[in-house]
């Protein structure tokens, strides 16, 4: 081939290389636009959660369950829902449509007062199933939920250990978990303060240095607090410190 015929081909090739070096590229080499995912994108412009409320929520024997309505604005066709108990995320779900009802249930909920929150984000789901979650425009509602903790019950038996001492044994049932026993003794008609002890405690009469102390009545009180912090009722027993009570 003659040099005059090669010149246009070389010039075209150099032009293509120059465009690539300067940042240009043939149109077919430009990567296709990525599908939006879990992020804020142009698809989310003007979208919102228009309705979100708690229709009902309750706990019973460690299980929490509830439901309520949701709705999103025109342009959105789904919603992402997050469920929290006491600030901890418990579950997530996506529901399609412009409106509907959310449902939540879980187990392992401690008795007492818990705080439940449902948070919603508008979504766009295209025909290929690609999902865009609009994180910048959430809506949430919360409600306190209370289930009374079971109250432990206690009993106490006492017997004279010596002529001047009484040994008492406490027991507990019900409530939740383990028990911490508490005792209080009364002397000369006054309480001496609660303290934590064992399930068996011995109470001694005051030294009979006076007639009053020799004839006093000693009283013991017992209660427990379970693992949930729930206290039982108080039971008590009394015994005489008179010398003839042997």
JSON list of C-alpha atoms in Angstrom, two decimals:
[
{"chain": "A", "resi": 1, "resn": "UNK", "atom": "CA", "xyz": [0.00, 0.00, 0.00]},
{"chain": "A", "resi": 2, "resn": "UNK", "atom": "CA", "xyz": [1.26, 3.46, -0.85]},
{"chain": "A", "resi": 3, "resn": "UNK", "atom": "CA", "xyz": [2.20, 5.81, 2.07]},
{"chain": "A", "resi": 4, "resn": "UNK", "atom": "CA", "xyz": [-0.46, 8.32, 0.98]},
{"chain": "A", "resi": 5, "resn": "UNK", "atom": "CA", "xyz": [-3.18, 5.72, 1.61]},
{"chain": "A", "resi": 6, "resn": "UNK", "atom": "CA", "xyz": [-1.82, 4.75, 5.08]},
{"chain": "A", "resi": 7, "resn": "UNK", "atom": "CA", "xyz": [-1.90, 8.33, 6.38]},
{"chain": "A", "resi": 8, "resn": "UNK", "atom": "CA", "xyz": [-5.71, 8.57, 7.01]},
{"chain": "A", "resi": 9, "resn": "UNK", "atom": "CA", "xyz": [-5.75, 5.23, 8.90]},
{"chain": "A", "resi": 10, "resn": "UNK", "atom": "CA", "xyz": [-2.86, 6.23, 11.15]},
{"chain": "A", "resi": 11, "resn": "UNK", "atom": "CA", "xyz": [-4.42, 9.63, 11.80]},
{"chain": "A", "resi": 12, "resn": "UNK", "atom": "CA", "xyz": [-7.71, 8.01, 12.86]},
{"chain": "A", "resi": 13, "resn": "UNK", "atom": "CA", "xyz": [-5.93, 5.61, 15.21]},
{"chain": "A", "resi": 14, "resn": "UNK", "atom": "CA", "xyz": [-3.91, 8.39, 16.82]},
{"chain": "A", "resi": 15, "resn": "UNK", "atom": "CA", "xyz": [-7.05, 10.45, 17.30]},
{"chain": "A", "resi": 16, "resn": "UNK", "atom": "CA", "xyz": [-8.68, 7.57, 19.20]},
{"chain": "A", "resi": 17, "resn": "UNK", "atom": "CA", "xyz": [-5.63, 7.14, 21.42]},
{"chain": "A", "resi": 18, "resn": "UNK", "atom": "CA", "xyz": [-5.52, 10.87, 22.12]},
{"chain": "A", "resi": 19, "resn": "UNK", "atom": "CA", "xyz": [-9.17, 10.92, 23.19]},
{"chain": "A", "resi": 20, "resn": "UNK", "atom": "CA", "xyz": [-8.60, 7.99, 25.56]},
{"chain": "A", "resi": 21, "resn": "UNK", "atom": "CA", "xyz": [-5.54, 9.69, 27.07]},
{"chain": "A", "resi": 22, "resn": "UNK", "atom": "CA", "xyz": [-7.54, 12.88, 27.66]},
{"chain": "A", "resi": 23, "resn": "UNK", "atom": "CA", "xyz": [-10.36, 11.05, 29.47]},
{"chain": "A", "resi": 24, "resn": "UNK", "atom": "CA", "xyz": [-12.68, 10.47, 26.55]},
{"chain": "A", "resi": 25, "resn": "UNK", "atom": "CA", "xyz": [-13.86, 7.07, 25.40]},
{"chain": "A", "resi": 26, "resn": "UNK", "atom": "CA", "xyz": [-16.10, 5.67, 22.76]},
{"chain": "A", "resi": 27, "resn": "UNK", "atom": "CA", "xyz": [-19.72, 5.66, 23.88]},
{"chain": "A", "resi": 28, "resn": "UNK", "atom": "CA", "xyz": [-19.90, 1.87, 24.04]},
{"chain": "A", "resi": 29, "resn": "UNK", "atom": "CA", "xyz": [-17.07, 1.79, 26.66]},
{"chain": "A", "resi": 30, "resn": "UNK", "atom": "CA", "xyz": [-18.89, 3.97, 29.21]},
{"chain": "A", "resi": 31, "resn": "UNK", "atom": "CA", "xyz": [-20.19, 1.64, 32.01]},
{"chain": "A", "resi": 32, "resn": "UNK", "atom": "CA", "xyz": [-23.94, 1.44, 32.38]},
{"chain": "A", "resi": 33, "resn": "UNK", "atom": "CA", "xyz": [-25.41, 3.39, 35.29]},
{"chain": "A", "resi": 34, "resn": "UNK", "atom": "CA", "xyz": [-25.57, 1.27, 38.48]},
{"chain": "A", "resi": 35, "resn": "UNK", "atom": "CA", "xyz": [-28.98, 0.39, 39.85]},
{"chain": "A", "resi": 36, "resn": "UNK", "atom": "CA", "xyz": [-29.75, 2.30, 43.05]},
{"chain": "A", "resi": 37, "resn": "UNK", "atom": "CA", "xyz": [-29.81, 0.15, 46.17]},
{"chain": "A", "resi": 38, "resn": "UNK", "atom": "CA", "xyz": [-30.23, 0.84, 49.88]},
{"chain": "A", "resi": 39, "resn": "UNK", "atom": "CA", "xyz": [-29.42, 4.52, 49.68]},
{"chain": "A", "resi": 40, "resn": "UNK", "atom": "CA", "xyz": [-30.88, 7.93, 49.01]},
{"chain": "A", "resi": 41, "resn": "UNK", "atom": "CA", "xyz": [-31.17, 8.44, 45.24]},
{"chain": "A", "resi": 42, "resn": "UNK", "atom": "CA", "xyz": [-33.00, 10.58, 42.71]},
{"chain": "A", "resi": 43, "resn": "UNK", "atom": "CA", "xyz": [-35.82, 8.04, 42.87]},
{"chain": "A", "resi": 44, "resn": "UNK", "atom": "CA", "xyz": [-36.49, 9.12, 46.47]},
{"chain": "A", "resi": 45, "resn": "UNK", "atom": "CA", "xyz": [-37.13, 12.76, 45.66]},
{"chain": "A", "resi": 46, "resn": "UNK", "atom": "CA", "xyz": [-40.46, 13.82, 47.14]},
{"chain": "A", "resi": 47, "resn": "UNK", "atom": "CA", "xyz": [-41.27, 10.41, 48.66]},
{"chain": "A", "resi": 48, "resn": "UNK", "atom": "CA", "xyz": [-42.39, 9.94, 52.26]},
{"chain": "A", "resi": 49, "resn": "UNK", "atom": "CA", "xyz": [-44.21, 7.69, 54.70]},
{"chain": "A", "resi": 50, "resn": "UNK", "atom": "CA", "xyz": [-47.62, 9.32, 54.96]},
{"chain": "A", "resi": 51, "resn": "UNK", "atom": "CA", "xyz": [-49.10, 7.12, 57.68]},
{"chain": "A", "resi": 52, "resn": "UNK", "atom": "CA", "xyz": [-47.62, 4.98, 60.44]},
{"chain": "A", "resi": 53, "resn": "UNK", "atom": "CA", "xyz": [-49.27, 4.14, 63.73]},
{"chain": "A", "resi": 54, "resn": "UNK", "atom": "CA", "xyz": [-49.55, 1.43, 66.37]},
{"chain": "A", "resi": 55, "resn": "UNK", "atom": "CA", "xyz": [-52.95, -0.21, 66.34]},
{"chain": "A", "resi": 56, "resn": "UNK", "atom": "CA", "xyz": [-52.10, -2.38, 69.32]},
{"chain": "A", "resi": 57, "resn": "UNK", "atom": "CA", "xyz": [-49.07, -3.83, 71.10]},
{"chain": "A", "resi": 58, "resn": "UNK", "atom": "CA", "xyz": [-48.90, -6.01, 74.21]},
{"chain": "A", "resi": 59, "resn": "UNK", "atom": "CA", "xyz": [-46.78, -8.54, 76.07]},
{"chain": "A", "resi": 60, "resn": "UNK", "atom": "CA", "xyz": [-47.78, -11.78, 77.75]},
{"chain": "A", "resi": 61, "resn": "UNK", "atom": "CA", "xyz": [-45.54, -14.38, 79.36]},
{"chain": "A", "resi": 62, "resn": "UNK", "atom": "CA", "xyz": [-42.45, -13.12, 77.56]},
{"chain": "A", "resi": 63, "resn": "UNK", "atom": "CA", "xyz": [-43.99, -12.67, 74.10]},
{"chain": "A", "resi": 64, "resn": "UNK", "atom": "CA", "xyz": [-44.64, -9.26, 72.50]},
{"chain": "A", "resi": 65, "resn": "UNK", "atom": "CA", "xyz": [-46.96, -8.84, 69.52]},
{"chain": "A", "resi": 66, "resn": "UNK", "atom": "CA", "xyz": [-48.62, -5.95, 67.73]},
{"chain": "A", "resi": 67, "resn": "UNK", "atom": "CA", "xyz": [-49.75, -4.45, 64.44]},
{"chain": "A", "resi": 68, "resn": "UNK", "atom": "CA", "xyz": [-50.78, -1.20, 62.80]},
{"chain": "A", "resi": 69, "resn": "UNK", "atom": "CA", "xyz": [-51.33, 0.62, 59.49]},
{"chain": "A", "resi": 70, "resn": "UNK", "atom": "CA", "xyz": [-48.75, 2.14, 57.16]},
{"chain": "A", "resi": 71, "resn": "UNK", "atom": "CA", "xyz": [-48.90, 4.11, 53.89]},
{"chain": "A", "resi": 72, "resn": "UNK", "atom": "CA", "xyz": [-46.41, 5.77, 51.54]},
{"chain": "A", "resi": 73, "resn": "UNK", "atom": "CA", "xyz": [-46.73, 8.70, 49.15]},
{"chain": "A", "resi": 74, "resn": "UNK", "atom": "CA", "xyz": [-47.37, 8.50, 45.42]},
{"chain": "A", "resi": 75, "resn": "UNK", "atom": "CA", "xyz": [-44.24, 7.32, 43.60]},
{"chain": "A", "resi": 76, "resn": "UNK", "atom": "CA", "xyz": [-43.30, 4.83, 46.31]},
{"chain": "A", "resi": 77, "resn": "UNK", "atom": "CA", "xyz": [-44.58, 1.29, 45.99]},
{"chain": "A", "resi": 78, "resn": "UNK", "atom": "CA", "xyz": [-43.20, -0.42, 49.10]},
{"chain": "A", "resi": 79, "resn": "UNK", "atom": "CA", "xyz": [-42.04, 0.23, 52.64]},
{"chain": "A", "resi": 80, "resn": "UNK", "atom": "CA", "xyz": [-39.19, -0.99, 54.82]},
{"chain": "A", "resi": 81, "resn": "UNK", "atom": "CA", "xyz": [-40.11, -1.55, 58.47]},
{"chain": "A", "resi": 82, "resn": "UNK", "atom": "CA", "xyz": [-37.75, -1.83, 61.43]},
{"chain": "A", "resi": 83, "resn": "UNK", "atom": "CA", "xyz": [-38.88, -2.99, 64.86]},
{"chain": "A", "resi": 84, "resn": "UNK", "atom": "CA", "xyz": [-37.11, -2.04, 68.11]},
{"chain": "A", "resi": 85, "resn": "UNK", "atom": "CA", "xyz": [-37.62, -3.06, 71.75]},
{"chain": "A", "resi": 86, "resn": "UNK", "atom": "CA", "xyz": [-35.91, -0.82, 74.30]},
{"chain": "A", "resi": 87, "resn": "UNK", "atom": "CA", "xyz": [-33.79, 0.64, 71.50]},
{"chain": "A", "resi": 88, "resn": "UNK", "atom": "CA", "xyz": [-32.50, -2.74, 70.26]},
{"chain": "A", "resi": 89, "resn": "UNK", "atom": "CA", "xyz": [-33.34, -3.71, 66.67]},
{"chain": "A", "resi": 90, "resn": "UNK", "atom": "CA", "xyz": [-35.32, -6.97, 66.75]},
{"chain": "A", "resi": 91, "resn": "UNK", "atom": "CA", "xyz": [-36.41, -7.48, 63.12]},
{"chain": "A", "resi": 92, "resn": "UNK", "atom": "CA", "xyz": [-36.70, -5.90, 59.64]},
{"chain": "A", "resi": 93, "resn": "UNK", "atom": "CA", "xyz": [-39.18, -6.54, 56.84]},
{"chain": "A", "resi": 94, "resn": "UNK", "atom": "CA", "xyz": [-40.18, -5.10, 53.44]},
{"chain": "A", "resi": 95, "resn": "UNK", "atom": "CA", "xyz": [-43.83, -4.84, 52.39]},
{"chain": "A", "resi": 96, "resn": "UNK", "atom": "CA", "xyz": [-44.95, -3.94, 48.88]},
{"chain": "A", "resi": 97, "resn": "UNK", "atom": "CA", "xyz": [-47.85, -1.71, 47.91]},
{"chain": "A", "resi": 98, "resn": "UNK", "atom": "CA", "xyz": [-48.89, 1.81, 48.70]},
{"chain": "A", "resi": 99, "resn": "UNK", "atom": "CA", "xyz": [-50.43, 0.96, 52.07]},
{"chain": "A", "resi": 100, "resn": "UNK", "atom": "CA", "xyz": [-51.10, -1.98, 54.33]},
{"chain": "A", "resi": 101, "resn": "UNK", "atom": "CA", "xyz": [-50.67, -3.38, 57.82]},
{"chain": "A", "resi": 102, "resn": "UNK", "atom": "CA", "xyz": [-47.44, -4.20, 59.62]},
{"chain": "A", "resi": 103, "resn": "UNK", "atom": "CA", "xyz": [-47.17, -7.14, 62.04]},
{"chain": "A", "resi": 104, "resn": "UNK", "atom": "CA", "xyz": [-44.60, -7.80, 64.73]},
{"chain": "A", "resi": 105, "resn": "UNK", "atom": "CA", "xyz": [-44.01, -10.56, 67.26]},
{"chain": "A", "resi": 106, "resn": "UNK", "atom": "CA", "xyz": [-41.03, -11.77, 69.26]},
{"chain": "A", "resi": 107, "resn": "UNK", "atom": "CA", "xyz": [-40.24, -13.74, 72.39]},
{"chain": "A", "resi": 108, "resn": "UNK", "atom": "CA", "xyz": [-37.81, -13.36, 75.27]},
{"chain": "A", "resi": 109, "resn": "UNK", "atom": "CA", "xyz": [-39.31, -10.08, 76.52]},
{"chain": "A", "resi": 110, "resn": "UNK", "atom": "CA", "xyz": [-38.73, -9.41, 80.22]},
{"chain": "A", "resi": 111, "resn": "UNK", "atom": "CA", "xyz": [-41.69, -8.37, 82.32]},
{"chain": "A", "resi": 112, "resn": "UNK", "atom": "CA", "xyz": [-42.05, -4.78, 83.48]},
{"chain": "A", "resi": 113, "resn": "UNK", "atom": "CA", "xyz": [-42.23, -1.73, 81.21]},
{"chain": "A", "resi": 114, "resn": "UNK", "atom": "CA", "xyz": [-40.68, -2.02, 77.72]},
{"chain": "A", "resi": 115, "resn": "UNK", "atom": "CA", "xyz": [-40.53, 0.57, 74.93]},
{"chain": "A", "resi": 116, "resn": "UNK", "atom": "CA", "xyz": [-41.61, -0.57, 71.45]},
{"chain": "A", "resi": 117, "resn": "UNK", "atom": "CA", "xyz": [-40.76, 1.43, 68.29]},
{"chain": "A", "resi": 118, "resn": "UNK", "atom": "CA", "xyz": [-41.63, 0.83, 64.64]},
{"chain": "A", "resi": 119, "resn": "UNK", "atom": "CA", "xyz": [-39.72, 2.84, 62.01]},
{"chain": "A", "resi": 120, "resn": "UNK", "atom": "CA", "xyz": [-40.68, 3.02, 58.32]},
{"chain": "A", "resi": 121, "resn": "UNK", "atom": "CA", "xyz": [-38.84, 4.09, 55.14]},
{"chain": "A", "resi": 122, "resn": "UNK", "atom": "CA", "xyz": [-40.47, 4.58, 51.71]},
{"chain": "A", "resi": 123, "resn": "UNK", "atom": "CA", "xyz": [-39.19, 2.28, 48.96]},
{"chain": "A", "resi": 124, "resn": "UNK", "atom": "CA", "xyz": [-39.21, 2.00, 45.17]},
{"chain": "A", "resi": 125, "resn": "UNK", "atom": "CA", "xyz": [-39.17, -1.48, 43.62]},
{"chain": "A", "resi": 126, "resn": "UNK", "atom": "CA", "xyz": [-38.71, -1.58, 39.83]},
{"chain": "A", "resi": 127, "resn": "UNK", "atom": "CA", "xyz": [-39.92, -4.22, 37.38]},
{"chain": "A", "resi": 128, "resn": "UNK", "atom": "CA", "xyz": [-36.65, -6.12, 37.68]},
{"chain": "A", "resi": 129, "resn": "UNK", "atom": "CA", "xyz": [-37.01, -6.36, 41.46]},
{"chain": "A", "resi": 130, "resn": "UNK", "atom": "CA", "xyz": [-34.32, -3.79, 42.25]},
{"chain": "A", "resi": 131, "resn": "UNK", "atom": "CA", "xyz": [-35.08, -2.03, 45.52]},
{"chain": "A", "resi": 132, "resn": "UNK", "atom": "CA", "xyz": [-34.31, 1.52, 46.58]},
{"chain": "A", "resi": 133, "resn": "UNK", "atom": "CA", "xyz": [-34.78, 2.33, 50.27]},
{"chain": "A", "resi": 134, "resn": "UNK", "atom": "CA", "xyz": [-35.12, 6.07, 50.96]},
{"chain": "A", "resi": 135, "resn": "UNK", "atom": "CA", "xyz": [-33.17, 6.39, 54.21]},
{"chain": "A", "resi": 136, "resn": "UNK", "atom": "CA", "xyz": [-33.37, 10.19, 54.45]},
{"chain": "A", "resi": 137, "resn": "UNK", "atom": "CA", "xyz": [-37.12, 10.34, 55.12]},
{"chain": "A", "resi": 138, "resn": "UNK", "atom": "CA", "xyz": [-37.99, 7.86, 57.90]},
{"chain": "A", "resi": 139, "resn": "UNK", "atom": "CA", "xyz": [-41.03, 8.00, 60.15]},
{"chain": "A", "resi": 140, "resn": "UNK", "atom": "CA", "xyz": [-41.35, 6.29, 63.52]},
{"chain": "A", "resi": 141, "resn": "UNK", "atom": "CA", "xyz": [-43.81, 5.82, 66.37]},
{"chain": "A", "resi": 142, "resn": "UNK", "atom": "CA", "xyz": [-43.25, 4.43, 69.88]},
{"chain": "A", "resi": 143, "resn": "UNK", "atom": "CA", "xyz": [-45.34, 3.10, 72.73]},
{"chain": "A", "resi": 144, "resn": "UNK", "atom": "CA", "xyz": [-44.59, 1.88, 76.23]},
{"chain": "A", "resi": 145, "resn": "UNK", "atom": "CA", "xyz": [-45.75, -1.66, 76.95]},
{"chain": "A", "resi": 146, "resn": "UNK", "atom": "CA", "xyz": [-46.15, -2.98, 80.50]},
{"chain": "A", "resi": 147, "resn": "UNK", "atom": "CA", "xyz": [-46.61, -6.51, 81.75]},
{"chain": "A", "resi": 148, "resn": "UNK", "atom": "CA", "xyz": [-46.78, -6.92, 85.51]},
{"chain": "A", "resi": 149, "resn": "UNK", "atom": "CA", "xyz": [-44.00, -9.07, 86.88]},
{"chain": "A", "resi": 150, "resn": "UNK", "atom": "CA", "xyz": [-45.10, -12.10, 88.91]},
{"chain": "A", "resi": 151, "resn": "UNK", "atom": "CA", "xyz": [-44.69, -11.49, 92.63]},
{"chain": "A", "resi": 152, "resn": "UNK", "atom": "CA", "xyz": [-42.85, -14.13, 94.67]},
{"chain": "A", "resi": 153, "resn": "UNK", "atom": "CA", "xyz": [-44.52, -15.46, 97.79]},
{"chain": "A", "resi": 154, "resn": "UNK", "atom": "CA", "xyz": [-42.64, -16.33, 100.99]},
{"chain": "A", "resi": 155, "resn": "UNK", "atom": "CA", "xyz": [-43.10, -18.27, 104.19]},
{"chain": "A", "resi": 156, "resn": "UNK", "atom": "CA", "xyz": [-41.02, -18.59, 107.34]},
{"chain": "A", "resi": 157, "resn": "UNK", "atom": "CA", "xyz": [-40.76, -21.13, 110.17]},
{"chain": "A", "resi": 158, "resn": "UNK", "atom": "CA", "xyz": [-38.95, -20.42, 113.43]},
{"chain": "A", "resi": 159, "resn": "UNK", "atom": "CA", "xyz": [-37.86, -22.54, 116.36]},
{"chain": "A", "resi": 160, "resn": "UNK", "atom": "CA", "xyz": [-35.96, -21.78, 119.55]},
{"chain": "A", "resi": 161, "resn": "UNK", "atom": "CA", "xyz": [-32.27, -22.59, 119.08]},
{"chain": "A", "resi": 162, "resn": "UNK", "atom": "CA", "xyz": [-31.25, -21.84, 122.68]},
{"chain": "A", "resi": 163, "resn": "UNK", "atom": "CA", "xyz": [-32.94, -20.24, 125.68]},
{"chain": "A", "resi": 164, "resn": "UNK", "atom": "CA", "xyz": [-32.01, -16.83, 124.27]},
{"chain": "A", "resi": 165, "resn": "UNK", "atom": "CA", "xyz": [-31.97, -17.40, 120.49]},
{"chain": "A", "resi": 166, "resn": "UNK", "atom": "CA", "xyz": [-34.44, -18.21, 117.72]},
{"chain": "A", "resi": 167, "resn": "UNK", "atom": "CA", "xyz": [-33.49, -19.78, 114.38]},
{"chain": "A", "resi": 168, "resn": "UNK", "atom": "CA", "xyz": [-35.72, -18.94, 111.40]},
{"chain": "A", "resi": 169, "resn": "UNK", "atom": "CA", "xyz": [-35.85, -20.59, 107.97]},
{"chain": "A", "resi": 170, "resn": "UNK", "atom": "CA", "xyz": [-37.37, -18.73, 105.00]},
{"chain": "A", "resi": 171, "resn": "UNK", "atom": "CA", "xyz": [-38.62, -20.12, 101.68]},
{"chain": "A", "resi": 172, "resn": "UNK", "atom": "CA", "xyz": [-39.94, -18.57, 98.46]},
{"chain": "A", "resi": 173, "resn": "UNK", "atom": "CA", "xyz": [-41.91, -19.62, 95.39]},
{"chain": "A", "resi": 174, "resn": "UNK", "atom": "CA", "xyz": [-43.11, -17.88, 92.22]},
{"chain": "A", "resi": 175, "resn": "UNK", "atom": "CA", "xyz": [-41.62, -14.71, 90.82]},
{"chain": "A", "resi": 176, "resn": "UNK", "atom": "CA", "xyz": [-38.81, -14.89, 88.29]},
{"chain": "A", "resi": 177, "resn": "UNK", "atom": "CA", "xyz": [-35.37, -16.45, 88.51]},
{"chain": "A", "resi": 178, "resn": "UNK", "atom": "CA", "xyz": [-33.41, -16.65, 91.74]},
{"chain": "A", "resi": 179, "resn": "UNK", "atom": "CA", "xyz": [-34.16, -15.01, 95.08]},
{"chain": "A", "resi": 180, "resn": "UNK", "atom": "CA", "xyz": [-32.14, -12.75, 97.33]},
{"chain": "A", "resi": 181, "resn": "UNK", "atom": "CA", "xyz": [-33.32, -13.12, 100.96]},
{"chain": "A", "resi": 182, "resn": "UNK", "atom": "CA", "xyz": [-33.61, -10.11, 103.27]},
{"chain": "A", "resi": 183, "resn": "UNK", "atom": "CA", "xyz": [-34.07, -10.04, 107.05]},
{"chain": "A", "resi": 184, "resn": "UNK", "atom": "CA", "xyz": [-34.90, -7.46, 109.65]},
{"chain": "A", "resi": 185, "resn": "UNK", "atom": "CA", "xyz": [-35.01, -7.83, 113.41]},
{"chain": "A", "resi": 186, "resn": "UNK", "atom": "CA", "xyz": [-36.89, -5.75, 115.92]},
{"chain": "A", "resi": 187, "resn": "UNK", "atom": "CA", "xyz": [-35.56, -5.06, 119.40]},
{"chain": "A", "resi": 188, "resn": "UNK", "atom": "CA", "xyz": [-37.35, -3.15, 122.15]},
{"chain": "A", "resi": 189, "resn": "UNK", "atom": "CA", "xyz": [-40.09, -2.45, 119.62]},
{"chain": "A", "resi": 190, "resn": "UNK", "atom": "CA", "xyz": [-37.80, -0.79, 117.02]},
{"chain": "A", "resi": 191, "resn": "UNK", "atom": "CA", "xyz": [-36.64, -2.10, 113.61]},
{"chain": "A", "resi": 192, "resn": "UNK", "atom": "CA", "xyz": [-32.88, -2.42, 113.19]},
{"chain": "A", "resi": 193, "resn": "UNK", "atom": "CA", "xyz": [-32.85, -2.23, 109.37]},
{"chain": "A", "resi": 194, "resn": "UNK", "atom": "CA", "xyz": [-33.04, -4.68, 106.47]},
{"chain": "A", "resi": 195, "resn": "UNK", "atom": "CA", "xyz": [-29.97, -6.65, 105.43]},
{"chain": "A", "resi": 196, "resn": "UNK", "atom": "CA", "xyz": [-29.25, -9.39, 102.89]},
{"chain": "A", "resi": 197, "resn": "UNK", "atom": "CA", "xyz": [-28.57, -12.82, 104.33]},
{"chain": "A", "resi": 198, "resn": "UNK", "atom": "CA", "xyz": [-29.07, -16.53, 103.80]},
{"chain": "A", "resi": 199, "resn": "UNK", "atom": "CA", "xyz": [-32.32, -18.47, 103.88]},
{"chain": "A", "resi": 200, "resn": "UNK", "atom": "CA", "xyz": [-31.58, -19.46, 107.51]},
{"chain": "A", "resi": 201, "resn": "UNK", "atom": "CA", "xyz": [-30.90, -16.80, 110.13]},
{"chain": "A", "resi": 202, "resn": "UNK", "atom": "CA", "xyz": [-30.47, -16.89, 113.91]},
{"chain": "A", "resi": 203, "resn": "UNK", "atom": "CA", "xyz": [-31.70, -14.07, 116.17]},
{"chain": "A", "resi": 204, "resn": "UNK", "atom": "CA", "xyz": [-30.36, -13.53, 119.67]},
{"chain": "A", "resi": 205, "resn": "UNK", "atom": "CA", "xyz": [-31.96, -11.85, 122.65]},
{"chain": "A", "resi": 206, "resn": "UNK", "atom": "CA", "xyz": [-30.26, -8.75, 124.07]},
{"chain": "A", "resi": 207, "resn": "UNK", "atom": "CA", "xyz": [-28.10, -9.28, 127.12]},
{"chain": "A", "resi": 208, "resn": "UNK", "atom": "CA", "xyz": [-30.54, -9.33, 130.10]},
{"chain": "A", "resi": 209, "resn": "UNK", "atom": "CA", "xyz": [-28.81, -6.58, 132.04]},
{"chain": "A", "resi": 210, "resn": "UNK", "atom": "CA", "xyz": [-32.13, -5.03, 133.04]},
{"chain": "A", "resi": 211, "resn": "UNK", "atom": "CA", "xyz": [-35.61, -6.28, 133.74]},
{"chain": "A", "resi": 212, "resn": "UNK", "atom": "CA", "xyz": [-36.80, -4.60, 130.54]},
{"chain": "A", "resi": 213, "resn": "UNK", "atom": "CA", "xyz": [-34.25, -6.37, 128.35]},
{"chain": "A", "resi": 214, "resn": "UNK", "atom": "CA", "xyz": [-34.85, -9.69, 130.06]},
{"chain": "A", "resi": 215, "resn": "UNK", "atom": "CA", "xyz": [-38.56, -9.55, 129.27]},
{"chain": "A", "resi": 216, "resn": "UNK", "atom": "CA", "xyz": [-38.41, -8.08, 125.76]},
{"chain": "A", "resi": 217, "resn": "UNK", "atom": "CA", "xyz": [-40.02, -9.69, 122.73]},
{"chain": "A", "resi": 218, "resn": "UNK", "atom": "CA", "xyz": [-37.81, -10.26, 119.71]},
{"chain": "A", "resi": 219, "resn": "UNK", "atom": "CA", "xyz": [-39.30, -10.10, 116.20]},
{"chain": "A", "resi": 220, "resn": "UNK", "atom": "CA", "xyz": [-37.84, -11.32, 112.91]},
{"chain": "A", "resi": 221, "resn": "UNK", "atom": "CA", "xyz": [-39.07, -10.24, 109.45]},
{"chain": "A", "resi": 222, "resn": "UNK", "atom": "CA", "xyz": [-38.32, -11.95, 106.13]},
{"chain": "A", "resi": 223, "resn": "UNK", "atom": "CA", "xyz": [-38.79, -11.14, 102.43]},
{"chain": "A", "resi": 224, "resn": "UNK", "atom": "CA", "xyz": [-37.10, -11.89, 99.08]},
{"chain": "A", "resi": 225, "resn": "UNK", "atom": "CA", "xyz": [-36.40, -9.95, 95.89]},
{"chain": "A", "resi": 226, "resn": "UNK", "atom": "CA", "xyz": [-36.32, -11.96, 92.66]},
{"chain": "A", "resi": 227, "resn": "UNK", "atom": "CA", "xyz": [-34.13, -11.57, 89.57]},
{"chain": "A", "resi": 228, "resn": "UNK", "atom": "CA", "xyz": [-36.53, -9.00, 88.07]},
{"chain": "A", "resi": 229, "resn": "UNK", "atom": "CA", "xyz": [-36.28, -6.84, 91.19]},
{"chain": "A", "resi": 230, "resn": "UNK", "atom": "CA", "xyz": [-39.79, -7.72, 92.37]},
{"chain": "A", "resi": 231, "resn": "UNK", "atom": "CA", "xyz": [-40.15, -7.88, 96.15]},
{"chain": "A", "resi": 232, "resn": "UNK", "atom": "CA", "xyz": [-42.38, -10.29, 98.01]},
{"chain": "A", "resi": 233, "resn": "UNK", "atom": "CA", "xyz": [-44.64, -9.44, 100.90]},
{"chain": "A", "resi": 234, "resn": "UNK", "atom": "CA", "xyz": [-43.07, -9.45, 104.39]},
{"chain": "A", "resi": 235, "resn": "UNK", "atom": "CA", "xyz": [-43.68, -12.25, 106.91]},
{"chain": "A", "resi": 236, "resn": "UNK", "atom": "CA", "xyz": [-42.71, -12.05, 110.59]},
{"chain": "A", "resi": 237, "resn": "UNK", "atom": "CA", "xyz": [-42.36, -14.16, 113.73]},
{"chain": "A", "resi": 238, "resn": "UNK", "atom": "CA", "xyz": [-41.83, -13.14, 117.36]},
{"chain": "A", "resi": 239, "resn": "UNK", "atom": "CA", "xyz": [-40.45, -14.88, 120.45]},
{"chain": "A", "resi": 240, "resn": "UNK", "atom": "CA", "xyz": [-40.03, -13.93, 124.09]},
{"chain": "A", "resi": 241, "resn": "UNK", "atom": "CA", "xyz": [-36.67, -13.41, 125.72]},
{"chain": "A", "resi": 242, "resn": "UNK", "atom": "CA", "xyz": [-37.97, -14.23, 129.24]},
{"chain": "A", "resi": 243, "resn": "UNK", "atom": "CA", "xyz": [-35.74, -16.62, 131.17]},
{"chain": "A", "resi": 244, "resn": "UNK", "atom": "CA", "xyz": [-38.58, -19.08, 131.70]},
{"chain": "A", "resi": 245, "resn": "UNK", "atom": "CA", "xyz": [-39.05, -19.54, 127.94]},
{"chain": "A", "resi": 246, "resn": "UNK", "atom": "CA", "xyz": [-36.60, -22.42, 127.52]}
]
